Amino acid sequence: MAREASASAQAGGEEFDAVVVGAGFAGMYMLHRLRDLGLTARVFEAGDGVGGTWYWNRYPGARCDVESLEYQYGFSDEIQRGWTWTERYAAQPEILRYQNYVADKLDLRRDIRFETRVTSAIYDERAGLWTAETDRGDRVSARFCIMATGCLSAARVPDFPGLAEYEGAWYHTGDWPHDGVDFTGKRVGVVGTGSSGIQSIPLIAEQASHLTVFQRTANFTLPAGNRPLAKEEVEKSKETLLQDRAHARTTAGGIICFEYNEALAADMTPEDRFRELDSRWHKGGFAFLGAYADLMATHEANDIAADYARAEMRKVIKDPKIVDILLPDDHPVGVKRLCLDTHYLETFNEPHVDIVDVRAAPIERITPKGIVSGGKEYELDCIVFATGFDAMTGALNSIDIAGRGGIRLRDKWAAGPRTYLGLGSAGFPNLFFITGPGSPSVLSNMIVSIEQHVEWIGDCIRKLTAGNIRSIEPRPDAEDLWVEHVNELANETLYPQANSWYMGANIPGKPRVFMPYTGGVGVYGEKLAEVAAADYEGFALG
Ligand code: FAD
Ligand code: N01
């Protein structure tokens, strides 16, 4: 479709109170909140519909792994009562339908410009305005600029030589064709065994004549235990969702469907530890990580859980040679994002499914016919890259963001992201990040963290506007202390010990910094409230 410059571009630019980039869960709720405050806003979204993650990730098997009854907005009783989830973990089409239901209900689309990518956001100190420009020639100005660009929205295909010459079709899970892909009778290769690979491999295997999985790091997988939701549990959740959400905000992960055991592993008997691990494993989902309080803190405690997980995984895989490849042994359990398994390990018992250990035999290049790994060519009709994202900073750094004195955000963050509370960065007045680096974000139920941020940002904007305060930005000293605090807390955990995307380790050359805040949603929320109550302590108001 030929793209024409939008009306605002033709008119030479418009002015709003706020410009919001992204129309996933974060951008949608931010727009609603801004409207509630009586402010004008323009949202730009690269996709041609709302949904963000759930708009782009349409690969077979894509579904949430935080339970549907918790992975939904909790800010409106009317919205939650008007929607009925059907499965314990909703599949991508259902989540996207839910997001469209919300967009309809709140009449959001009239303020969103779709198929429009923001290319730059430049702050004009004298005017106190941000100017955003887009790939369609829009130019809009606003006092507040809010990045709802997503932590997992910059899909990344590794720079394998030869990909341009590949004669088959290739896809990235994070940018999946809207009409779906039929793999029937095809020789398919999947590169990557993170959550996207682990969800899609069983379904691709059902169609493919032959499937070759290229695995660099073996991952811990926990049984998902997906199932249809009973009518009674959905109805019950509708009665309690708002109070449950208030409770979720006090927890570490923004999730209430399982209890964290407060005991330390060493204070439990081996039988008690086994009982905790076993019951949580069979319950399905992330409850496993809450089996005892120091599971993510010490090697001794973690090893017990990792051994348990490996023993369970081993039971499913028939071929001992494949067991050696599929069982993780190079990182503690939980320090890379855990993956939920629905027939994943079982898939490797199928005669037409192979696994190639590309840690031992790295992918050298793509040829016109397939993939060469360890000197051997695997002929493939299609390649699926389930190779993940330039997480947390990728989408932000792809926009030319300039603050005071023309300082570029991507230059300031060259050695790793620097924020105060994950909400803003010194030198960038009135610029907010939703679930930015330095906040709990990807370690939590993201919708809880999104709501926490959107509401804090909305309240802040309301107070600034009412008090006639022109600008807010983190003070450099507060930012330094926060970055130090985030690093210190992370170093008290086992998280930094794995090559994970949390650490930027999946992108060659990306600084190795643990990006999310490990202190938990509840503690973090208290800090946010204290800061706001103390007249935005740590921020400079101008
Ligand atoms: P996104 O949904 O990523 O939306 C950001 C939007 O910004 C995108 O639509 C993008 O196109 C747009 N954008 C970015 N840059 C620009 C630009 N320059 N110009 C215009 N538009 C731009 N989290 C959980 O808590 N539980 C789960 O079960 C879960 N499952 C997940 C499953 C998958 C497959 C993936 C990839 C992630 C999952 N996540 C999950 C994390 C998920 O990203 C968040 O839960 C949530 O959807 C993020 O919403 P968001 O609005 O912050 O970002
Ligand atoms: O991406 P990933 P993802 N050569 O980065 C491999 C959320 N999510 O899209 O581990 C060979 O996890 C890479 O190997 P390694 C969730 O937060 C949730 O799967 O870096 N292999 C890895 O195996 C998740 O964590 C769900 O050694 C290469 C894989 O590709 C996040 O999104 C579903 C390679 C990438 O795994 C990202 O998940 C999907 C190379 N050059 C996503 N480069 C739910 O279930 C990378 N790899 C809710």
XYZ file of C-alpha atoms and ligand atoms in Angstrom:
643
model
C 0.000 0.000 0.000
C 1.484 3.378 -0.952
C 1.925 5.422 2.182
C 0.966 9.049 2.147
C 2.216 11.740 4.490
C -0.370 12.149 7.246
C -2.476 15.240 7.793
C -0.236 16.501 10.574
C 2.790 16.375 8.300
C 0.967 18.230 5.571
C -0.176 20.814 8.085
C 3.419 21.326 9.260
C 3.051 19.798 12.714
C 0.580 19.694 15.576
C 0.968 20.250 19.285
C -0.322 17.957 22.035
C 0.132 17.766 25.771
C 1.803 14.387 25.371
C 3.202 12.169 22.674
C 3.239 8.432 23.372
C 5.285 5.942 21.370
C 3.790 2.428 21.157
C 0.274 1.011 21.430
C 0.760 -2.223 23.355
C -0.628 -2.700 26.845
C 1.477 0.252 28.062
C 0.661 2.814 25.366
C -3.044 1.938 25.379
C -3.431 2.472 29.115
C -1.236 5.605 29.040
C -3.489 7.158 26.417
C -6.572 6.398 28.475
C -4.985 7.885 31.597
C -3.928 11.061 29.792
C -7.427 11.529 28.439
C -8.818 11.087 31.949
C -6.599 13.967 33.038
C -8.152 16.118 30.320
C -4.929 16.150 28.307
C -4.452 15.780 24.579
C -2.227 13.021 23.292
C -0.988 11.537 20.059
C 0.131 7.908 20.024
C 2.339 6.525 17.270
C 2.464 2.789 16.600
C 4.598 0.987 14.019
C 2.086 -1.851 13.591
C -1.293 -1.465 11.884
C -3.212 -2.315 15.047
C -3.022 -2.191 18.818
C -1.469 -4.979 20.888
C 2.323 -4.619 20.708
C 3.821 -7.997 21.672
C 0.558 -9.747 20.820
C 0.249 -7.959 17.495
C 3.739 -9.005 16.353
C 4.298 -12.456 17.925
C 1.781 -14.561 15.979
C 3.927 -17.684 15.748
C 2.251 -21.056 16.368
C 1.974 -21.762 20.082
C 2.409 -18.143 21.237
C 0.625 -17.666 24.543
C 1.193 -15.946 27.864
C 2.965 -17.721 30.709
C 1.564 -15.522 33.465
C -1.916 -16.932 33.977
C -4.640 -15.210 31.941
C -6.687 -14.309 35.011
C -3.703 -12.230 36.162
C -2.365 -11.220 32.750
C -5.041 -8.607 32.113
C -5.686 -4.995 33.013
C -6.861 -4.417 36.558
C -7.713 -0.721 36.379
C -11.327 -1.042 35.333
C -13.946 -3.259 36.859
C -16.182 -2.770 33.856
C -13.464 -3.922 31.444
C -12.520 -7.025 33.398
C -16.157 -8.009 33.947
C -16.843 -7.695 30.235
C -14.198 -10.236 29.230
C -14.082 -13.982 29.780
C -10.780 -15.844 29.475
C -10.987 -19.395 28.201
C -7.612 -20.980 29.053
C -5.207 -20.954 31.984
C -2.634 -19.406 29.599
C -4.400 -17.543 26.817
C -3.120 -17.967 23.281
C -1.969 -14.965 21.255
C -5.211 -14.557 19.220
C -7.275 -14.402 22.413
C -4.966 -11.814 24.024
C -5.007 -9.715 20.859
C -8.816 -9.914 20.748
C -8.868 -8.752 24.388
C -6.647 -5.788 23.556
C -8.930 -4.847 20.668
C -11.935 -5.185 22.967
C -10.268 -2.690 25.340
C -9.383 -0.366 22.455
C -13.041 -0.434 21.330
C -14.389 0.052 24.807
C -12.176 3.087 25.455
C -12.375 4.343 21.888
C -8.587 4.508 21.772
C -7.844 4.247 18.052
C -8.887 7.793 17.136
C -5.755 9.140 18.833
C -3.369 6.498 17.491
C -1.490 6.815 14.216
C -0.806 3.272 13.040
C 1.874 2.075 10.629
C 3.930 5.008 11.773
C 7.344 4.633 13.371
C 8.813 7.420 15.462
C 12.338 8.056 14.217
C 13.390 10.912 16.505
C 12.348 12.775 19.636
C 14.252 15.985 20.241
C 13.886 18.265 23.260
C 13.800 22.018 22.742
C 15.019 23.520 26.023
C 13.792 27.037 25.348
C 10.283 26.014 24.392
C 10.204 23.153 26.913
C 8.781 20.896 24.198
C 9.586 17.521 22.690
C 9.308 17.215 18.916
C 8.748 13.737 17.549
C 9.230 12.905 13.893
C 8.088 9.783 12.106
C 8.919 7.715 9.053
C 5.755 9.121 7.435
C 6.857 12.700 7.792
C 4.755 13.585 10.855
C 6.188 16.224 13.141
C 4.380 16.736 16.436
C 5.327 18.671 19.546
C 4.374 17.933 23.123
C 5.390 18.872 26.628
C 5.613 15.239 27.710
C 7.103 12.370 25.768
C 6.284 8.854 26.950
C 8.072 5.816 25.616
C 5.755 2.801 25.669
C 8.034 1.104 23.178
C 8.202 -2.302 24.911
C 11.063 -4.298 26.441
C 10.758 -7.128 23.937
C 9.781 -5.370 20.734
C 13.052 -5.055 18.784
C 13.179 -8.492 17.134
C 16.667 -9.600 16.238
C 18.036 -11.990 13.617
C 21.729 -12.714 14.277
C 24.174 -11.546 11.597
C 24.673 -14.954 10.015
C 26.630 -14.562 6.777
C 24.782 -15.668 3.670
C 21.198 -15.079 4.823
C 20.524 -12.768 1.849
C 21.360 -15.639 -0.528
C 19.103 -18.189 1.206
C 16.575 -19.510 -1.314
C 13.964 -20.753 1.157
C 11.553 -18.701 3.237
C 12.619 -17.424 6.638
C 10.720 -15.888 9.537
C 11.356 -14.330 12.949
C 8.920 -15.347 15.681
C 8.620 -11.708 16.753
C 7.498 -10.525 13.303
C 5.294 -13.382 12.185
C 3.205 -13.189 8.969
C -0.409 -12.285 9.742
C -1.741 -15.007 7.472
C 0.253 -17.691 9.261
C 2.710 -20.114 7.703
C 1.968 -23.621 6.473
C 4.955 -25.891 7.114
C 3.217 -29.026 5.834
C 5.675 -31.325 4.089
C 8.564 -28.878 4.580
C 12.065 -29.408 5.996
C 12.169 -26.735 8.676
C 15.021 -25.416 10.818
C 14.354 -23.539 14.065
C 17.224 -21.527 15.513
C 16.796 -20.736 19.202
C 15.355 -22.507 22.219
C 14.130 -19.659 24.425
C 10.424 -19.230 25.208
C 9.478 -18.550 21.567
C 11.319 -21.614 20.267
C 9.993 -23.815 23.051
C 6.395 -22.713 22.369
C 6.574 -22.996 18.590
C 8.696 -26.148 18.072
C 5.970 -28.693 19.028
C 3.459 -27.113 16.637
C 5.916 -26.688 13.793
C 6.904 -30.344 14.279
C 3.266 -31.376 13.817
C 3.366 -30.004 10.253
C 6.960 -30.303 9.100
C 8.220 -33.380 7.241
C 11.486 -32.894 9.109
C 12.454 -30.462 11.844
C 16.002 -29.561 12.846
C 16.358 -27.499 16.015
C 19.576 -25.517 16.404
C 20.200 -25.059 20.134
C 22.966 -22.903 21.618
C 21.958 -23.052 25.289
C 19.817 -25.797 26.774
C 17.025 -24.237 28.826
C 15.145 -25.309 31.906
C 11.540 -26.025 30.980
C 8.724 -26.424 33.484
C 5.401 -28.076 32.706
C 2.877 -25.394 31.781
C -0.195 -27.341 32.828
C -2.386 -25.403 30.441
C -6.100 -26.275 30.519
C -9.473 -24.725 29.807
C -10.679 -22.479 32.618
C -13.781 -23.591 34.459
C -16.726 -21.196 34.358
C -16.766 -20.968 38.157
C -13.132 -19.922 38.484
C -13.546 -17.226 35.845
C -16.680 -15.917 37.569
C -14.933 -15.982 40.945
C -11.975 -14.069 39.561
C -14.316 -11.373 38.273
C -15.534 -10.822 41.817
C -12.042 -10.533 43.263
C -9.831 -9.152 40.492
C -9.530 -5.599 41.783
C -8.594 -6.633 45.297
C -6.340 -9.369 43.924
C -4.576 -6.759 41.818
C -3.992 -4.550 44.856
C -2.467 -7.593 46.543
C -0.360 -8.442 43.467
C 1.213 -5.016 43.690
C 2.625 -5.887 47.091
C 4.303 -9.101 45.906
C 7.727 -9.601 44.352
C 6.517 -10.713 40.937
C 3.119 -9.048 40.641
C 1.509 -12.488 40.714
C -0.711 -13.977 43.387
C -1.614 -17.395 42.010
C 1.091 -19.011 44.099
C 2.605 -18.386 47.519
C 6.290 -17.784 48.037
C 7.664 -20.094 50.710
C 9.529 -17.895 53.215
C 11.757 -20.718 54.554
C 15.421 -21.043 53.567
C 16.429 -24.280 51.867
C 18.944 -25.104 54.600
C 16.234 -24.798 57.277
C 14.039 -27.392 55.569
C 14.402 -31.147 55.661
C 15.227 -32.846 52.350
C 11.710 -34.327 52.408
C 10.105 -30.890 52.855
C 12.207 -29.394 50.085
C 11.254 -32.247 47.779
C 7.572 -31.859 48.661
C 7.665 -28.118 47.891
C 9.500 -28.580 44.594
C 7.410 -31.544 43.522
C 4.010 -30.053 44.263
C 4.951 -26.792 42.550
C 6.406 -28.611 39.531
C 3.196 -30.569 39.061
C 1.017 -27.514 39.595
C 2.692 -26.055 36.498
C 3.972 -22.568 35.787
C 6.388 -20.415 37.740
C 5.286 -21.528 41.231
C 8.419 -23.703 41.224
C 10.657 -20.675 41.766
C 8.861 -19.897 45.039
C 9.710 -23.281 46.611
C 12.020 -21.622 49.144
C 13.237 -18.123 49.783
C 16.881 -18.431 48.705
C 16.316 -20.392 45.504
C 17.576 -17.462 43.416
C 20.164 -16.331 45.945
C 22.644 -19.147 46.605
C 24.174 -21.898 44.529
C 23.516 -24.467 47.240
C 19.789 -23.747 47.287
C 19.543 -23.373 43.539
C 21.405 -26.616 42.811
C 18.765 -28.601 44.679
C 16.006 -27.159 42.496
C 18.081 -27.496 39.324
C 18.790 -31.166 40.062
C 15.102 -31.767 40.693
C 14.200 -30.043 37.388
C 16.785 -31.998 35.396
C 15.551 -35.286 36.874
C 11.978 -34.464 35.821
C 13.039 -33.336 32.353
C 15.112 -36.489 31.894
C 12.010 -38.641 32.494
C 10.388 -37.289 29.323
C 13.255 -37.697 26.852
C 13.819 -41.183 25.461
C 17.153 -40.971 23.621
C 20.140 -40.661 26.024
C 22.163 -38.769 23.402
C 19.407 -36.156 23.206
C 19.168 -35.991 26.998
C 22.792 -34.834 27.052
C 22.013 -32.015 24.657
C 18.650 -30.956 26.110
C 19.470 -30.891 29.824
C 20.853 -27.529 30.955
C 24.033 -27.679 33.011
C 25.754 -24.340 32.485
C 23.559 -21.949 34.478
C 21.443 -21.927 37.644
C 17.726 -22.582 37.215
C 15.697 -19.369 36.820
C 18.504 -16.964 35.872
C 17.532 -17.155 32.229
C 13.798 -16.617 31.757
C 12.147 -19.943 32.551
C 10.155 -21.517 29.768
C 6.867 -23.317 30.110
C 6.639 -26.616 28.312
C 3.628 -27.872 26.421
C 4.878 -31.020 24.635
C 8.303 -29.438 24.019
C 10.602 -32.143 25.389
C 8.307 -34.866 24.063
C 8.733 -33.470 20.553
C 12.332 -34.694 20.544
C 11.064 -38.275 20.846
C 9.588 -37.940 17.349
C 11.614 -39.676 14.613
C 11.454 -36.665 12.274
C 12.856 -34.177 14.842
C 16.601 -33.626 15.339
C 18.566 -31.330 17.557
C 21.936 -29.792 16.716
C 24.111 -28.511 19.539
C 25.416 -25.258 18.070
C 27.429 -24.513 21.205
C 29.606 -27.485 20.196
C 29.217 -26.865 16.455
C 28.411 -23.163 15.911
C 26.360 -21.948 12.985
C 28.948 -20.826 10.450
C 26.798 -19.485 7.658
C 23.559 -19.728 5.766
C 23.832 -21.124 2.239
C 21.217 -20.906 -0.542
C 20.038 -24.361 0.600
C 20.211 -24.217 4.398
C 22.387 -23.829 7.476
C 26.013 -24.881 7.931
C 26.913 -25.816 11.473
C 30.096 -27.596 12.534
C 31.076 -28.037 8.876
C 27.841 -29.873 7.981
C 25.134 -28.421 5.734
C 21.512 -28.959 6.832
C 19.212 -28.512 3.832
C 16.063 -26.627 4.795
C 12.975 -25.351 2.972
C 12.270 -22.791 5.739
C 14.151 -21.288 8.668
C 12.457 -19.926 11.782
C 14.585 -17.582 13.839
C 13.394 -17.787 17.431
C 16.430 -15.732 18.317
C 14.837 -13.139 20.553
C 15.126 -9.410 20.931
C 17.468 -6.531 21.583
C 15.741 -6.408 24.934
C 14.928 -3.435 27.138
C 17.057 -0.860 25.312
C 16.746 -1.909 21.650
C 13.512 -0.086 20.810
C 14.584 3.056 22.698
C 18.029 3.184 21.134
C 16.599 2.842 17.659
C 14.926 6.238 18.104
C 17.174 9.306 17.919
C 16.356 10.731 21.356
C 18.072 14.031 22.212
C 17.776 15.823 25.539
C 19.383 18.931 27.014
C 22.281 20.311 24.985
C 21.553 17.761 22.261
C 22.814 14.836 24.370
C 21.756 11.549 22.767
C 20.169 8.880 24.968
C 21.970 6.125 23.059
C 25.334 7.873 23.699
C 24.557 8.336 27.374
C 23.638 4.646 27.575
C 26.648 3.392 25.578
C 27.986 1.495 28.616
C 24.519 0.364 29.700
C 21.202 2.049 30.519
C 21.170 4.694 33.269
C 17.841 5.664 34.786
C 16.332 6.836 38.023
C 13.689 4.273 39.046
C 13.550 3.061 35.461
C 11.222 5.997 34.789
C 13.476 8.678 33.372
C 17.083 9.632 32.696
C 18.991 12.745 33.780
C 19.287 15.316 31.002
C 15.959 14.291 29.425
C 13.243 16.457 30.993
C 9.631 15.255 30.803
C 10.682 12.030 29.087
C 9.221 8.915 30.725
C 9.836 5.227 30.099
C 7.164 2.652 30.900
C 8.813 -0.456 32.411
C 12.232 0.948 31.572
C 15.566 -0.583 32.596
C 16.082 -0.168 36.337
C 12.466 -1.097 37.143
C 11.049 -4.605 37.884
C 9.470 -4.823 34.402
C 10.466 -8.115 32.757
C 10.948 -9.890 36.097
C 7.281 -9.344 36.900
C 3.774 -9.739 35.590
C 4.284 -6.975 33.072
C 0.730 -5.702 33.172
C 1.007 -5.035 36.893
C 4.270 -3.143 36.312
C 2.801 -1.271 33.354
C -0.166 -0.130 35.441
C 2.132 0.897 38.295
C 4.169 3.076 35.919
C 1.289 4.523 33.933
C -0.476 5.576 37.131
C 2.666 7.076 38.638
C 3.435 8.994 35.435
C -0.192 10.166 35.171
C -0.213 11.417 38.765
C 3.114 13.141 38.235
C 1.901 14.922 35.106
C -1.282 15.962 36.928
C 0.708 17.482 39.793
C 3.130 19.270 37.471
C 0.277 20.689 35.448
C -1.696 21.774 38.522
C 1.411 23.335 40.112
C 2.438 25.098 36.928
C 5.749 23.255 36.994
C 7.333 23.170 33.587
C 9.536 20.142 33.838
C 10.725 17.145 35.825
C 13.906 15.130 35.322
C 16.070 12.826 37.430
C 18.926 14.474 39.317
C 22.276 12.937 38.275
C 23.203 12.068 41.884
C 19.880 10.265 42.453
C 20.312 8.416 39.191
C 23.850 7.319 40.098
C 22.645 6.001 43.446
C 19.752 4.159 41.835
C 21.963 2.524 39.187
C 24.354 1.460 41.951
C 21.467 0.103 44.019
C 20.051 -1.868 41.063
C 23.487 -3.394 40.428
C 24.073 -4.192 44.087
C 20.739 -5.954 44.406
C 21.305 -7.921 41.211
C 24.719 -9.007 42.499
C 23.068 -10.444 45.598
C 21.248 -12.861 43.288
C 22.427 -15.509 40.854
C 20.936 -13.616 37.878
C 24.182 -12.053 36.597
C 25.721 -15.504 36.313
C 24.059 -16.462 33.041
C 24.404 -15.262 29.489
C 20.852 -13.954 29.327
C 19.099 -11.164 27.500
C 18.531 -9.607 30.954
C 22.316 -9.034 30.797
C 22.389 -7.977 27.147
C 24.449 -11.117 26.501
C 22.432 -12.235 23.459
C 23.632 -9.262 21.388
C 27.298 -9.232 20.374
C 28.899 -5.997 21.628
C 26.018 -5.012 23.911
C 27.250 -3.930 27.377
C 26.926 -6.665 30.014
C 24.714 -4.992 32.592
C 21.866 -6.637 34.478
C 19.030 -4.339 33.389
C 15.886 -5.022 35.474
C 15.455 -4.209 39.173
C 15.448 -7.390 41.281
C 13.971 -5.876 44.460
C 10.411 -6.846 43.477
C 7.234 -5.009 42.518
C 6.068 -4.450 46.109
C 9.263 -2.892 47.452
C 9.643 -0.884 44.274
C 6.064 0.400 44.537
C 6.742 1.635 48.067
C 9.781 3.507 46.780
C 7.727 5.091 43.990
C 5.112 6.235 46.505
C 7.746 7.659 48.888
C 9.432 9.583 46.087
C 6.133 11.131 44.943
C 5.079 11.960 48.518
C 8.409 13.717 49.128
C 7.764 16.173 46.290
C 9.500 13.927 43.773
C 12.646 13.425 45.738
C 15.580 12.710 43.467
C 14.001 14.604 40.591
C 14.738 18.208 39.658
C 11.578 20.238 39.064
C 11.927 23.230 36.782
P 4.880 -3.967 23.608
O 3.723 -4.848 23.706
O 6.158 -4.528 23.124
O 4.441 -2.743 22.692
C 5.361 -1.787 22.262
C 4.859 -1.236 20.955
O 5.666 -0.105 20.622
C 4.997 -2.206 19.786
O 3.751 -2.406 19.191
C 5.939 -1.526 18.821
O 5.553 -1.696 17.472
C 5.811 -0.072 19.232
N 7.011 0.690 18.934
C 8.269 0.467 19.389
N 9.105 1.410 18.886
C 8.335 2.230 18.132
C 8.624 3.394 17.374
N 9.847 3.894 17.284
N 7.605 4.004 16.725
C 6.330 3.506 16.810
N 6.014 2.398 17.507
C 7.009 1.786 18.157
N 4.957 -10.653 29.938
C 4.265 -11.130 30.999
O 4.221 -10.480 32.040
N 3.599 -12.303 30.928
C 3.604 -13.048 29.803
O 3.012 -14.106 29.802
C 4.338 -12.582 28.679
N 4.366 -13.271 27.533
C 5.103 -12.808 26.482
C 5.126 -13.533 25.297
C 5.882 -13.111 24.230
C 5.864 -13.881 22.948
C 6.686 -11.965 24.369
C 7.569 -11.506 23.231
C 6.644 -11.217 25.516
C 5.837 -11.619 26.573
N 5.738 -10.881 27.744
C 5.015 -11.353 28.807
C 6.309 -9.545 27.812
C 5.384 -8.547 27.043
O 6.215 -7.875 26.184
C 4.628 -7.664 28.028
O 3.822 -8.471 28.857
C 3.702 -6.619 27.412
O 2.913 -7.120 26.382
C 4.491 -5.408 26.999
O 3.617 -4.374 26.642
P 4.213 -2.968 26.209
O 3.081 -2.156 25.768
O 5.096 -2.445 27.269
O 5.197 -3.282 25.002
O 14.171 -15.092 22.895
P 15.373 -15.596 23.838
P 12.636 -15.514 22.902
N 23.194 -18.650 17.329
O 16.396 -14.512 23.782
C 19.307 -18.344 20.602
C 9.342 -13.413 26.422
N 8.563 -14.477 25.825
O 11.957 -14.804 21.795
O 20.390 -18.736 25.029
C 22.472 -19.608 17.903
O 14.892 -16.033 25.133
C 19.513 -18.130 22.071
O 20.611 -18.864 22.556
P 21.335 -18.388 23.933
C 10.125 -13.977 27.592
O 10.371 -12.955 28.499
C 7.643 -15.077 26.598
O 12.507 -16.980 22.963
O 21.510 -16.888 23.801
N 21.452 -19.379 18.752
C 18.156 -18.593 22.602
O 18.087 -19.979 22.637
C 11.360 -14.426 26.890
O 12.457 -14.665 27.735
C 6.921 -16.115 26.092
O 22.589 -19.138 23.929
C 21.167 -18.105 19.016
C 17.211 -18.077 21.532
O 17.975 -17.909 20.345
C 11.599 -13.305 25.905
O 10.288 -12.946 25.470
C 7.109 -16.537 24.791
C 21.877 -17.037 18.446
C 16.606 -16.742 21.904
O 15.889 -16.876 23.082
C 12.450 -13.658 24.723
O 12.113 -14.964 24.283
C 8.056 -15.902 24.026
C 22.931 -17.345 17.580
N 23.679 -16.387 17.022
C 8.768 -14.862 24.546
N 21.346 -15.880 18.915
C 5.960 -16.816 26.942
O 5.934 -18.013 27.033
C 20.337 -16.216 19.745
N 20.235 -17.553 19.813
C 5.099 -16.032 27.731
